[in-house]
Coordinates of C-alpha atoms and ligand atoms in Angstrom, one line a residue:
X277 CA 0.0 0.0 0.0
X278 CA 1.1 3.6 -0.7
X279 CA 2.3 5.5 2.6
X280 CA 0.3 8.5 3.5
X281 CA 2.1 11.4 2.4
X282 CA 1.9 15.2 4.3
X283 CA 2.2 17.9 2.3
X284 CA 2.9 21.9 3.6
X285 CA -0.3 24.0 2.3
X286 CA 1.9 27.0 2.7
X287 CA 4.5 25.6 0.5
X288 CA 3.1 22.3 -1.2
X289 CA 6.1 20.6 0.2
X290 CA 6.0 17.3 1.3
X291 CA 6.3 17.0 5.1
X292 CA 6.8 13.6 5.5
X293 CA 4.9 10.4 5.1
X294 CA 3.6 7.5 7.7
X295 CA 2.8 3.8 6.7
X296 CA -1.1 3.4 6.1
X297 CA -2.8 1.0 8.2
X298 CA -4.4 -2.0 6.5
X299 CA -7.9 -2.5 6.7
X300 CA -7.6 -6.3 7.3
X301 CA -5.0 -5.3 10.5
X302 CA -7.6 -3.6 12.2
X303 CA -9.0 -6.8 13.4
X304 CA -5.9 -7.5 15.6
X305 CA -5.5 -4.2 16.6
X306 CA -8.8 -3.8 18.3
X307 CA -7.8 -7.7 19.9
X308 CA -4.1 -6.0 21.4
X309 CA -5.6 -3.3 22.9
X310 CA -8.1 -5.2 24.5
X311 CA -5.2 -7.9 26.1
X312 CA -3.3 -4.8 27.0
X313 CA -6.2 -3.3 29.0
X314 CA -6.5 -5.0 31.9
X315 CA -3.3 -4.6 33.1
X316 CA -3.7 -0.8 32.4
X317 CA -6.6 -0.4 34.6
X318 CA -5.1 -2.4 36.9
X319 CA -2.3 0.8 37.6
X320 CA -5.5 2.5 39.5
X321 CA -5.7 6.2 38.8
X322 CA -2.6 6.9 40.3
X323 CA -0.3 5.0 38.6
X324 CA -2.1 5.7 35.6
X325 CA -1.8 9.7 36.4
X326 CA 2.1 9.2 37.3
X327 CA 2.8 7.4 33.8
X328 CA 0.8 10.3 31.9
X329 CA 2.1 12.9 33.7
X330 CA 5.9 11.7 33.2
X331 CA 5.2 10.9 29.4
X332 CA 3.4 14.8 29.2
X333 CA 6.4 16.2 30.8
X334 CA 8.3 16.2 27.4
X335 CA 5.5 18.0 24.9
X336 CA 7.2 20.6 26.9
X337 CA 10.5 20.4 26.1
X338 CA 10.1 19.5 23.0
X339 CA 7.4 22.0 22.0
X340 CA 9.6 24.1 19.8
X341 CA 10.1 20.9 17.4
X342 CA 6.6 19.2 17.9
X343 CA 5.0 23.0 17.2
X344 CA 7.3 23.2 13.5
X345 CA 5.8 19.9 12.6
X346 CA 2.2 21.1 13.3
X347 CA 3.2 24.3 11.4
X348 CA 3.8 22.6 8.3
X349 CA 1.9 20.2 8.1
X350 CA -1.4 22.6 8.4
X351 CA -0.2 25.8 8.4
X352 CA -1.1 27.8 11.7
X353 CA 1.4 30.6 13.0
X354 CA 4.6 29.1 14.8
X355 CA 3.6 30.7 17.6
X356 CA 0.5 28.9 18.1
X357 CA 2.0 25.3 17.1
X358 CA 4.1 25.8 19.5
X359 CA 1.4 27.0 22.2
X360 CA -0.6 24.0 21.1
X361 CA 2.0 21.5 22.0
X362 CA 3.0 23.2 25.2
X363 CA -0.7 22.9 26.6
X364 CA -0.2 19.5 26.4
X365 CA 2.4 19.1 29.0
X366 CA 0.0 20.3 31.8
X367 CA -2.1 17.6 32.5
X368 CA -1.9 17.7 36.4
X369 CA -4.9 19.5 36.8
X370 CA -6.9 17.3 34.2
X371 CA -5.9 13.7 35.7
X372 CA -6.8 15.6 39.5
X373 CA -10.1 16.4 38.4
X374 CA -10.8 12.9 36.4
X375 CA -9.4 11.3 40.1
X376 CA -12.6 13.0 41.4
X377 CA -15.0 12.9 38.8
X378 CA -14.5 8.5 38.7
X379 CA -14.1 8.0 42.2
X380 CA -16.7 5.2 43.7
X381 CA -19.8 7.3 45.6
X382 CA -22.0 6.0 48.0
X383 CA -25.4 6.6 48.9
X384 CA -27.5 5.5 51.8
X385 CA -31.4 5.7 52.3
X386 CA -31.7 4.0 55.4
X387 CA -32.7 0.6 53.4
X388 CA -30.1 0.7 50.8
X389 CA -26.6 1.4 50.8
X390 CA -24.9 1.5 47.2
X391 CA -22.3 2.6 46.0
X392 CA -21.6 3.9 42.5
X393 CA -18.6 3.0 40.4
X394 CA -17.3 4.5 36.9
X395 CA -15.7 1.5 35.3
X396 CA -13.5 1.7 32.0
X397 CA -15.8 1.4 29.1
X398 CA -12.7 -1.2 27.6
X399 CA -11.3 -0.3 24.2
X400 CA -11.9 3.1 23.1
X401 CA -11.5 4.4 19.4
X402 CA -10.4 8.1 18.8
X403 CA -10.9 9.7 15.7
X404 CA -9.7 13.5 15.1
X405 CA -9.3 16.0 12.9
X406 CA -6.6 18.1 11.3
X407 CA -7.2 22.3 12.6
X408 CA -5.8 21.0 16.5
X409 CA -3.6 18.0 15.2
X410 CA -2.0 17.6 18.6
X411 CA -4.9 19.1 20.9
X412 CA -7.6 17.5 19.5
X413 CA -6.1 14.1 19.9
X414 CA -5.1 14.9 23.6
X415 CA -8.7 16.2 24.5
X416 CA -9.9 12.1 23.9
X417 CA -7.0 10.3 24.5
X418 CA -5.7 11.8 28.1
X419 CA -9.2 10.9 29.5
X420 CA -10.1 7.9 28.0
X421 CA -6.5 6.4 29.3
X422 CA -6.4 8.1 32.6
X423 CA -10.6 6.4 33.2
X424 CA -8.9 3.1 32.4
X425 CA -9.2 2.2 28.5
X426 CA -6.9 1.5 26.3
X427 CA -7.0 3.9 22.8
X428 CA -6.6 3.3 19.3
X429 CA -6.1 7.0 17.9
X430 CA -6.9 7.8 14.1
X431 CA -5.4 11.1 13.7
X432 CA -6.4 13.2 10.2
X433 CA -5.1 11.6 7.0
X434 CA -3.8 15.6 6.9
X435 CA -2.2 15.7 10.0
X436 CA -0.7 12.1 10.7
X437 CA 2.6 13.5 11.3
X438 CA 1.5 16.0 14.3
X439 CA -0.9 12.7 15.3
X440 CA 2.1 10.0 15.0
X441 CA 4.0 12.5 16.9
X442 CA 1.7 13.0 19.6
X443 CA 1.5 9.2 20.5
X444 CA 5.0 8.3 20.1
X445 CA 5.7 11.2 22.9
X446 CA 3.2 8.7 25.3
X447 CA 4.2 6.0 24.0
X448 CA 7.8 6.5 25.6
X449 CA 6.6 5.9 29.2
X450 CA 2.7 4.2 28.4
X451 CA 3.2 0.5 28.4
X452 CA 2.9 -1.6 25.1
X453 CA -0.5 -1.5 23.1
X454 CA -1.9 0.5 26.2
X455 CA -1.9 3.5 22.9
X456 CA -2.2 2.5 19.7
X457 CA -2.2 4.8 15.9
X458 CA -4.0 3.6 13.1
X459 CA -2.8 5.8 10.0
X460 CA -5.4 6.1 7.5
X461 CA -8.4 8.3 5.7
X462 CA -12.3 7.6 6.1
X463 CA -11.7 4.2 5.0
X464 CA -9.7 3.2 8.0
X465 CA -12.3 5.2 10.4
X466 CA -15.1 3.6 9.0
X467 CA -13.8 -0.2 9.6
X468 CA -12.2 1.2 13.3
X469 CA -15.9 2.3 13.7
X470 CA -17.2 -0.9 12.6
X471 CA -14.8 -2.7 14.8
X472 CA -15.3 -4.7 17.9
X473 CA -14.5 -1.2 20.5
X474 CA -16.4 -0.2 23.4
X475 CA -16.6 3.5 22.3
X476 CA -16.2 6.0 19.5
X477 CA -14.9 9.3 20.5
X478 CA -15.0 12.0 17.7
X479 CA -14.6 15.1 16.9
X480 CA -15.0 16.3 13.0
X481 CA -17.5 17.6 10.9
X482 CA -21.1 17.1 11.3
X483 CA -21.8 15.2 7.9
X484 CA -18.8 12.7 9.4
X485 CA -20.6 12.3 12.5
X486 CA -24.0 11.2 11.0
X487 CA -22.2 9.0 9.6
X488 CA -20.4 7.5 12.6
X489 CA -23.6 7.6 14.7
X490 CA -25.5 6.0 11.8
X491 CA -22.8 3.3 11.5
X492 CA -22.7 2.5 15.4
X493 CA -26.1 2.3 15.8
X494 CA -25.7 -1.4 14.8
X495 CA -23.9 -2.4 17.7
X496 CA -25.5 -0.1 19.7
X497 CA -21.9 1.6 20.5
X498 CA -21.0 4.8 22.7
X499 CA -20.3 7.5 20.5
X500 CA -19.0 11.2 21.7
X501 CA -18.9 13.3 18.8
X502 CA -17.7 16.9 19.0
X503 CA -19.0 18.4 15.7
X504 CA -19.0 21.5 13.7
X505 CA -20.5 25.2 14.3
X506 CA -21.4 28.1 12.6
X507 CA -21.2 30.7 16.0
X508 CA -22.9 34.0 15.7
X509 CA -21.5 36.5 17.6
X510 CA -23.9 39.7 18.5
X511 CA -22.5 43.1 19.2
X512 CA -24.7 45.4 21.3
X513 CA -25.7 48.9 21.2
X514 CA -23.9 49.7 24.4
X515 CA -20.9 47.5 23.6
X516 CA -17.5 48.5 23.6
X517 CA -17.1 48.5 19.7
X518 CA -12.9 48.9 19.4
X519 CA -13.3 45.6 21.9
X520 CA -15.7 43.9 19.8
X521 CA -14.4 44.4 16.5
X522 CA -11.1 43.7 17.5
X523 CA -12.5 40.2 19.0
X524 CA -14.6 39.8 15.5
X525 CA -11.3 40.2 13.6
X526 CA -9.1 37.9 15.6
X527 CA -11.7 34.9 16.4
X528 CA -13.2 34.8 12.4
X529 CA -9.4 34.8 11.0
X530 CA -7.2 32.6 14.0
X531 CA -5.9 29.4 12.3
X532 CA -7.5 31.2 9.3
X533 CA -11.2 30.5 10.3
X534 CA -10.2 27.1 10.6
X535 CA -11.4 26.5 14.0
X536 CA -14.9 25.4 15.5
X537 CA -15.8 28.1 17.5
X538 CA -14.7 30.7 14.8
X539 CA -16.9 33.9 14.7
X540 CA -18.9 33.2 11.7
X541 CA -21.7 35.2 12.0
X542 CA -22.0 39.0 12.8
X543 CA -25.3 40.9 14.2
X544 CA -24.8 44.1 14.3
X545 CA -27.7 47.1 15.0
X546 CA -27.6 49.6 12.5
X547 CA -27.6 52.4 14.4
X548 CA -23.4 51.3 15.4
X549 CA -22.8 49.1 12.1
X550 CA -21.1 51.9 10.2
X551 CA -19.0 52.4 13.4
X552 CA -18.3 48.6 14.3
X553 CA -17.8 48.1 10.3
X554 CA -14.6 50.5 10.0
X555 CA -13.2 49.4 13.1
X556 CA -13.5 45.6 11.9
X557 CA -11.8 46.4 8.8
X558 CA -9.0 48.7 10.3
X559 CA -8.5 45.4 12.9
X560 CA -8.3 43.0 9.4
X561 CA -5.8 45.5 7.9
X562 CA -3.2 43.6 10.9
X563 CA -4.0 40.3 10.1
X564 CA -0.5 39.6 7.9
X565 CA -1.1 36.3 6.0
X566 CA 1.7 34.2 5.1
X567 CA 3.7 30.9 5.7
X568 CA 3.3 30.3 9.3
X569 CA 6.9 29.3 10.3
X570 CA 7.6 33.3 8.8
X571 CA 8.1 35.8 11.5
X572 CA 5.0 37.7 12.2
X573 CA 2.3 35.9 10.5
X574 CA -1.3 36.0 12.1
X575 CA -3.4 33.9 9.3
X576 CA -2.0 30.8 7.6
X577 CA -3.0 29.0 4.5
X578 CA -6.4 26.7 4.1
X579 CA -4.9 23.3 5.0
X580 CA -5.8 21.7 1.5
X581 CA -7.1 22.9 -2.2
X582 CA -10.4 21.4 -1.3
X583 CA -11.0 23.3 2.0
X584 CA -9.6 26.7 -0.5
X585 CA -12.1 25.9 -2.8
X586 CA -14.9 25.2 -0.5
X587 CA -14.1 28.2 0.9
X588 CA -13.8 30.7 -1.9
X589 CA -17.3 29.1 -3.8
X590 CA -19.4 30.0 -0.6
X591 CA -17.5 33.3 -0.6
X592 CA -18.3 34.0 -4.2
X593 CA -21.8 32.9 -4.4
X594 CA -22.0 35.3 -1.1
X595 CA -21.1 38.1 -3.1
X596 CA -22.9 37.7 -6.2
X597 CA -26.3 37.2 -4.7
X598 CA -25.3 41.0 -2.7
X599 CA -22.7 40.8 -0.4
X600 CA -20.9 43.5 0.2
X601 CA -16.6 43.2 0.2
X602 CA -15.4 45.6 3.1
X603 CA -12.0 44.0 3.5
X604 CA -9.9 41.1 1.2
X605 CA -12.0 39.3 -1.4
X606 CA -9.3 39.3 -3.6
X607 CA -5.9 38.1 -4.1
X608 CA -6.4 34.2 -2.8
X609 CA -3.5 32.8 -4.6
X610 CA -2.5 28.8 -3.6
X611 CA -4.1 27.6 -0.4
X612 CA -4.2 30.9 0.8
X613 CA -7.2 32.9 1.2
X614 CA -7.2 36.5 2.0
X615 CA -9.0 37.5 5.5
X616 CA -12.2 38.7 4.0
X617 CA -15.2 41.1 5.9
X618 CA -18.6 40.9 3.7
X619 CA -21.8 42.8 4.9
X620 CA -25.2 42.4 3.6
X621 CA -24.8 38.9 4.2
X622 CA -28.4 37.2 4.4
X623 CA -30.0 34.1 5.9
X624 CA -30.7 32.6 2.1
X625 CA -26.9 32.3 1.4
X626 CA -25.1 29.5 1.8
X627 CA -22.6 31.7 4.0
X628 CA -24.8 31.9 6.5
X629 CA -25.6 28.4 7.5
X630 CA -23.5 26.0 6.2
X631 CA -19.8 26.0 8.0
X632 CA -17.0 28.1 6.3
X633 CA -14.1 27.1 8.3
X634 CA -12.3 29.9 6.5
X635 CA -11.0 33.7 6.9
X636 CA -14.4 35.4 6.5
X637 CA -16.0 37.8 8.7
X638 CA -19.7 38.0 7.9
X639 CA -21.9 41.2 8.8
X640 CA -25.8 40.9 8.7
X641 CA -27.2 44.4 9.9
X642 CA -30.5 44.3 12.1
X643 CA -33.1 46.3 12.9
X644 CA -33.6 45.0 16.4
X645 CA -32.1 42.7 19.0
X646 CA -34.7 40.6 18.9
X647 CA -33.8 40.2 15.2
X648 CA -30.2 39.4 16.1
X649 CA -31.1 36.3 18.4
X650 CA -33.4 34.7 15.7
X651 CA -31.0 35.2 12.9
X652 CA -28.1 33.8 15.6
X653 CA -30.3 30.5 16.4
X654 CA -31.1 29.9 13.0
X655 CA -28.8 27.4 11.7
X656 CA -28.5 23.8 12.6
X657 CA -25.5 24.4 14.6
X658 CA -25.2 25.1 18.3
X659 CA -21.8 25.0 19.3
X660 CA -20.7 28.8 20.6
X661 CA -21.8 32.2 20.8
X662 CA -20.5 35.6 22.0
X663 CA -22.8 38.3 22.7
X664 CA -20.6 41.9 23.5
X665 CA -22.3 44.5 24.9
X666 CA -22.7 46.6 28.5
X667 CA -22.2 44.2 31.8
X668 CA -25.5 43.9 32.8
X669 CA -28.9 42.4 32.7
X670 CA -29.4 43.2 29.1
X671 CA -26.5 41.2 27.9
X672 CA -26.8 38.4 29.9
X673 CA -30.9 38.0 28.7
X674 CA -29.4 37.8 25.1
X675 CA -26.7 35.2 25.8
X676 CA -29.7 33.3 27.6
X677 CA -31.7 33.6 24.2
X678 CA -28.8 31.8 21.8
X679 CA -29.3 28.3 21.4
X680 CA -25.5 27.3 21.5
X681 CA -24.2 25.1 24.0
X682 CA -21.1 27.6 25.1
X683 CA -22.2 31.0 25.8
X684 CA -19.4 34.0 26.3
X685 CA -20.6 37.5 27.5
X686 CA -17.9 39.7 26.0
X687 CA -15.0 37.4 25.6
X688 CA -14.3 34.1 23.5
X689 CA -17.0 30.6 24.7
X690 CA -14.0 28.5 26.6
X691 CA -15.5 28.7 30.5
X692 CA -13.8 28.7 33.8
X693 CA -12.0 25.2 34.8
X694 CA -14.2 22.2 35.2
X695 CA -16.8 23.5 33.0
X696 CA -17.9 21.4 29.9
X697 CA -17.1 22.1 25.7
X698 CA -20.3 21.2 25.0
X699 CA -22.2 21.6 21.3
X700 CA -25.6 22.1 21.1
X701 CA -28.3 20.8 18.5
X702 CA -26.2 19.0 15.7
X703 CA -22.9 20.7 17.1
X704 CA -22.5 17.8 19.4
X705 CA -23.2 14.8 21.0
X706 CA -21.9 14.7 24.6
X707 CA -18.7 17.0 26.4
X708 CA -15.3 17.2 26.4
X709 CA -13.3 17.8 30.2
X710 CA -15.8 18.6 33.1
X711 CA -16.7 15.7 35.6
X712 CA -19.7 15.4 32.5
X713 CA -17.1 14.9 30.0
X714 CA -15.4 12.4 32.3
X715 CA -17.7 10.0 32.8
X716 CA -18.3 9.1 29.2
X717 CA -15.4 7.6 28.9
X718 CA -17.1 5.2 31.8
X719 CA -19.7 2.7 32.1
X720 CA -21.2 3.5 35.6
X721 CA -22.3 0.7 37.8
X722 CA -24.3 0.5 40.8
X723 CA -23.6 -2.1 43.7
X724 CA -26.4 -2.3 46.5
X725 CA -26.8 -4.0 49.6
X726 CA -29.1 -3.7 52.8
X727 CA -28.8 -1.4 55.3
Ligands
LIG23 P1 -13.8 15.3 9.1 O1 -15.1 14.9 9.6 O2 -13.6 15.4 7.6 O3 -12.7 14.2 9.5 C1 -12.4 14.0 10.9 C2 -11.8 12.6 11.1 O4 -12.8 11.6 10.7 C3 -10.6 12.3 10.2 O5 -9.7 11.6 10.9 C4 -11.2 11.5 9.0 O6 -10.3 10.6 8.4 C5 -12.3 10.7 9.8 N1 -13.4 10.2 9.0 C6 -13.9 10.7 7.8 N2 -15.0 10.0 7.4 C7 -15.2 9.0 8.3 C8 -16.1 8.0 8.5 N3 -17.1 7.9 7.6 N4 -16.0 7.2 9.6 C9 -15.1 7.3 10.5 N5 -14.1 8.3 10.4 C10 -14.2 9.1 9.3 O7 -13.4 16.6 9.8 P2 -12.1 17.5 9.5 O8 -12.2 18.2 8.2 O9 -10.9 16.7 9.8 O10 -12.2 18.6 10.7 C11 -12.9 19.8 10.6 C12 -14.2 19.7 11.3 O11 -14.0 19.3 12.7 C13 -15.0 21.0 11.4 O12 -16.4 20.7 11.1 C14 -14.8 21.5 12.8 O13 -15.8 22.4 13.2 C15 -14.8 20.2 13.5 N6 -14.2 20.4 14.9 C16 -15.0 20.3 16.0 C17 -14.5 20.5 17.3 C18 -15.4 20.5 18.5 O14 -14.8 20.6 19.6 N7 -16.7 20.5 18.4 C19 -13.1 20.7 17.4 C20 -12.3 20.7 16.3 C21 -12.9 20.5 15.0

């Protein structure tokens, strides 16, 4: 079989490439990581936390190298590659809280006295996507191993350096099979899916996770899947507007739109749009666009041709049914698109409801904030929201209108520690982190006797 190659969308270089998995070595994969998994639970949390925390210990110092490769293979900032790999080394926090969230409770009525357990599930398939290549794996994998299970990870068939990467770094401390990488596209998730594993954890696009939850409805399988979103973000009339537009411009353009809680949507009344308009273009005019290992580059390329091209036809039929080019439109070359504000946009265009996952800031003007919140909740998606506008009663009544499942009032949707990243609607199907997020990767079992 032909090894999965990785090619730079800033350069069309080729990265690198891994061996592909063989569909007919699945089989035996799913079969290792079940042998290995007794043992692993056997560790207890503790010496489960003490292997992961050791093996996490080195995405930190070796961020600056593990950051390149997610550079070029998709094409954020350095910067942010680098960020994204440093995270990854504090897990302390996560494995204290996951401790807490699957230790045994008890419960006593005076008759009964049971106590609750959150066993591992068994063998637990991850599949991830490419805009996170390191994160998104870790957000799956660190629980499901800390609750117990053993992992088989399919990282994105564009990202299966940053994912190889990722698990070789745990693999240095985790004991054999315990972690296991199946390199591959949607044929080798598909027959992982169709596997004999105790849970499917994913996060991808929505149209991927019909599919998954379609296909694991046969054996009845736990599925988490962390979908798409197309997050509205509504700007006030007493909102700060230099703070708003400047949070439009960096949250519709980081990892060039290519992230799921990018600002895709834009109410604005029109008594401030003129206003909030010029300062969300003057913000734009500092988003520099370039390679991303290239010293002070904001917005990278589109990851692929067919993500450019996706892209650019939604932005074009956006225009010629009446959208209005404020900033960009022009001068996409390669993968690269050019950060891009349109106003006028309307509910009828594709723009507005179907995922961009692209550098495009989209205004829609309204006449009233009750307008705003029915435009915001009209889309299948539910995953974020932002409202910005003056501390108070007002703002918070909005954000308790939108139909997403994170809410921020203000600032970007990520809460406070120990909350859940939850989608709403078709955004999602169960949490990541939080004591909610935990326990999916359990199967919780009761134990009564009499008082
Ligand atoms: P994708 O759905 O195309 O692919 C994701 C993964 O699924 C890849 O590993 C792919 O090989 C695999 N896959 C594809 N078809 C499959 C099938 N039929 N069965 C099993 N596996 C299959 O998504 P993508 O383009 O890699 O990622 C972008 C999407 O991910 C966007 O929609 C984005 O919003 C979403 N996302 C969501 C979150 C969240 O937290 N909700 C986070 C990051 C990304």
């Amino acid at each position: 079989m032909k090894p999965l190659k990785s090619y730079n969308p800033s350069t069309g270089d080729v990265v690198g490439e891994v061996p592909v998995t063989s569909l007919d070595d699945i089989p035996g994969i799913v079969e290792r990581s079940r042998a290995a998994q007794p043992a692993w639970n056997a560790l207890g949390h503790d010496g489960r936390a003490r292997l992961l925390t050791e093996a996490a210990a080195s995405f930190r110092t070796r961020a600056d190298d593990l950051g390149r490769l997610i550079t070029q293979e998709m094409g954020k900032p350095l910067a942010e590659g680098i960020g994204e790999a440093k995270s990854l080394a504090s897990v302390q926090h996560e494995l204290q809280e996951i401790g807490e969230a699957l230790a045994p409770e008890t419960f006593d009525d005076g008759r009964h006295h049971s106590t609750v357990h959150h066993d591992p599930l068994g063998v637990c398939a991850a599949i991830t996507p490419w805009n996170f290549p390191m994160a998104m794996p870790a957000w799956m994998v660190l629980p499901a191993l800390a609750a117990g299970n053993t992992v088989i990870l399919k990282p994105s068939e564009e990202t299966p350096l940053s994912g190889q990467a990722y698990a070789d770094v745990l693999n240095e401390k985790l004991p054999r099979d315990v972690l296991i990488t199946v390199q591959g596209a949607d044929d080798q998730g598909k027959r992982l899916v169709d596997s004999d594993v105790d849970l499917i954890a994913f996060t991808g696009s929505r149209e991927t996770g019909k599919h998954i939850l379609r296909a694991a409805s046969g054996g009845l399988k736990r599925v988490i899947l962390e979908l798409g979103g197309k997050d509205p973000m509504i700007v006030l009339e007493g909102a700060d507007l230099e703070k708003a537009a400047q949070f439009a411009a960096v949250n519709s353009f980081r990892n060039a739109g290519q992230v799921c809680v990018s600002t895709e949507r834009i109410f604005v009344p029109e008594v401030i749009a003129d206003r909030f308009e010029a300062l969300l273009v003057e913000a734009t005019a500092s988003m520099t666009q370039g390679d991303g290992l290239d010293e002070g580059v904001k917005v990278g390329p589109m990851v692929n041709a067919r993500q450019r091209s996706h892209v650019l036809t939604q932005l074009e039929a956006a225009v010629s049914e009446g959208a209005k080019v404020l900033a960009g439109g022009s001068g996409h070359h390669d993968n690269f698109i050019t950060p891009t504000v349109l106003t006028g946009v309307t509910e009828e265009m594709s723009i507005a409801t179907e995922e961009t996952f692209g550098p495009v800031a989209c205004v829609t003007r309204v006449e009233s904030v009750d307008e705003a919140i029915q435009k915001a909740n009209a889309t299948h998606f539910g995953l974020g929201a932002v409202v910005f506008g003056e501390d108070g009663e007002e703002t918070t009544r909005v954000a308790r209108q939108l139909t997403a499942g994170m809410i921020g009032i203000n600032q970007a949707v990520e809460g406070a520690r120990g909350t859940p990243w939850v989608g709403a609607r078709q955004s999602g199907f169960g949490f990541h982190k939080s004591k909610d997020g935990h326990r999916q990767f359990t199967q919780t079992r009761v134990l009564t006797k009499p008082v």
